[in-house]
Amino acid sequence: MNMIVKDAQSRDAVERGIGAYLDEIVALRHDLHRHPELSFHEHRTSDIVATRLKSWGYEVETGIAGTGVVATLRRGEGARRIGIRADMDALPIEEATGLAHASTNRGVMHACGHDGHTAILLAAARYLAEAGRFDGTLSLIFQPAEEIGAGARKMLSEGLFERFPVDAVFGLHNWPGVPSGQFGFVAGPAMASVDQCNIKIVGKGGHGAEPQSTVDPVLATASLITALQSVVSRNVDPQEMAVVTVGSIHGGSASNVIPESVALKLTMRAFNENTRGLLGERVPALARAQAESFGATAQVDYRRGFPALINHRAETEFARNVALEAFGEGQVVSDFKPRTASEDFAFMLEEKAGSYLFVGNGDSAPLHSASYDFNDAIIAPAARYWVRLVETFLA
Ligand SMILES: [Zn+2]
Ligand SMILES: [Zn+2]
């Protein structure tokens, strides 16, 4: 039998294998969607994941980073080891989809599709346990608390890769607006770093009719917000990506009172560490200088969040070739555009080689929207993709 025929047959076998219990996996996805849990509170989700994996013969470790689960399966004598990660947490959003499987947990919602990512990896896990042809060690990482950027770091600090060594680690995110089931690959920076800055401009409050005896923090803030836009337009290299967004501003309570202070909250994004560092210098410096020029002061609380997600070139090339082989060129975007959102899988890629890929969610509402829902049609192709990736990596 030639290789191409053999490959096509095994491809069909994976499709048929997953197809046999796809309804069950979709029902499970809906169940997870109905019962979303916030970061580090994924107790029910974690129990379901661990129970299923055990029943399929995985060696399962629970309680990593609180609610994290790692499942291991060894086959043959091969020394190669691969890790695949899915995130499990939901967001503090009141769901507005009106769907039959809408959240029953008020104010909490799977608005980022982590219910889907979990379902995809479980579908692949079952196939790999029942029929997977590989030689080596497979570690499936179910991570808590991606949305607050804390879960990956906590798993790593609890020795994730010392306890479950891998040669490479992979993860995926569904992406609204990209055709359903289309796979996207980015070599190098794929998602941005994220840092937060809280600024309090402190002046001297007083009567709105007598500004001369006050130091008006509202005017100083207005000037600062405009000045902050010069960081991206004048300081950052035009060839580099950077975002400075003032997302929150609070100050004052009456039209005739000049308040004591005004508080701002900013988010900053970049693809490379130099640009990130530049934002980290210029934003606080501008806040202080602008405040001072009005006779006010700036209290600056700059919090480094997480780094840009940098896909490793060789592993991305490998991951892309697996998709091309399994699905053909029509379903693969080889040079997917990097995204300015962020993702704490970045921490795992700082420790291990690997790649993070994107799967189109079709024409859905955007991520983190109250109207968003994960597209069940991508479970089968994405699960099939994980199976092919594992079987190829551990061939
Ligand atoms: Zn999210
Ligand atoms: Zn997400």
Coordinates of N, CA and C in Angstrom, one line a residue, residues 170-171 182-188 190 311 315-324 327 331-338 355-359 385-386 389:
F170 N 1.7 22.9 22.3 CA 0.9 23.5 21.3 C -0.5 23.9 21.9
G171 N -1.1 25.0 21.4 CA -2.4 25.4 21.9 C -3.1 26.0 20.7
Q182 N -11.2 27.0 9.4 CA -10.0 27.4 8.7 C -8.8 27.5 9.7
F183 N -7.7 27.0 9.4 CA -6.6 27.0 10.4 C -5.6 28.2 10.0
G184 N -5.1 28.9 11.0 CA -4.2 30.0 10.8 C -2.9 29.9 11.5
F185 N -1.8 30.1 10.9 CA -0.5 30.0 11.5 C 0.3 31.3 11.4
V186 N 1.0 31.6 12.5 CA 1.9 32.8 12.5 C 3.2 32.4 13.1
A187 N 4.3 32.6 12.3 CA 5.6 32.3 12.9 C 6.1 33.6 13.6
G188 N 6.7 33.5 14.7 CA 7.2 34.7 15.4 C 6.0 35.3 16.3
A190 N 2.8 36.4 17.6 CA 1.4 36.1 17.1 C 0.4 36.9 17.9
N311 N 5.6 32.6 18.6 CA 5.6 31.3 18.1 C 7.0 30.9 17.6
E315 N 8.6 24.8 15.0 CA 7.4 24.1 15.5 C 6.1 24.7 14.7
T316 N 6.2 26.0 14.4 CA 5.1 26.5 13.6 C 5.0 25.9 12.2
E317 N 6.2 25.8 11.6 CA 6.3 25.2 10.3 C 5.8 23.8 10.4
F318 N 6.2 23.1 11.4 CA 5.7 21.7 11.6 C 4.2 21.6 11.7
A319 N 3.7 22.5 12.6 CA 2.2 22.5 12.8 C 1.4 22.9 11.5
R320 N 2.0 23.8 10.8 CA 1.4 24.2 9.5 C 1.4 23.1 8.5
N321 N 2.5 22.4 8.4 CA 2.5 21.2 7.5 C 1.5 20.1 7.8
V322 N 1.3 19.9 9.1 CA 0.4 18.9 9.6 C -1.0 19.3 9.0
A323 N -1.4 20.6 9.2 CA -2.7 21.1 8.7 C -2.8 21.0 7.2
L324 N -1.7 21.4 6.5 CA -1.7 21.3 5.0 C -2.0 19.9 4.6
F327 N -5.7 18.8 5.7 CA -6.9 19.6 5.2 C -6.7 20.2 3.9
Q331 N -7.9 25.2 3.3 CA -8.4 25.4 4.7 C -7.3 25.9 5.6
V332 N -6.1 26.3 5.0 CA -5.0 26.7 5.8 C -4.5 28.1 5.4
V333 N -4.4 29.0 6.4 CA -3.8 30.3 6.1 C -2.4 30.3 6.7
S334 N -1.4 30.3 5.8 CA 0.0 30.1 6.2 C 0.6 31.3 6.9
D335 N 0.1 32.5 6.5 CA 0.6 33.7 7.1 C -0.5 34.5 7.8
F336 N -1.2 33.9 8.7 CA -2.3 34.5 9.5 C -1.7 35.8 10.1
K337 N -2.5 36.9 10.2 CA -2.1 38.1 10.7 C -2.0 38.0 12.3
P338 N -0.9 38.5 12.8 CA -0.8 38.5 14.3 C -1.9 39.3 14.9
S355 N 4.0 26.2 19.4 CA 3.2 27.1 18.5 C 1.8 27.2 19.0
Y356 N 1.2 28.4 18.8 CA -0.2 28.7 19.1 C -0.9 29.0 17.8
L357 N -2.0 28.3 17.5 CA -2.6 28.5 16.2 C -4.0 28.9 16.4
F358 N -4.6 29.3 15.3 CA -6.0 29.9 15.3 C -6.9 29.0 14.4
V359 N -8.1 28.9 14.9 CA -9.1 28.1 14.1 C -10.3 29.0 13.9
Y385 N -7.4 17.7 13.9 CA -6.0 18.3 13.8 C -5.1 17.9 14.9
W386 N -5.6 18.0 16.2 CA -4.8 17.6 17.3 C -4.3 16.1 17.2
L389 N -1.6 16.0 14.7 CA -0.4 16.6 15.2 C 0.4 15.7 16.1

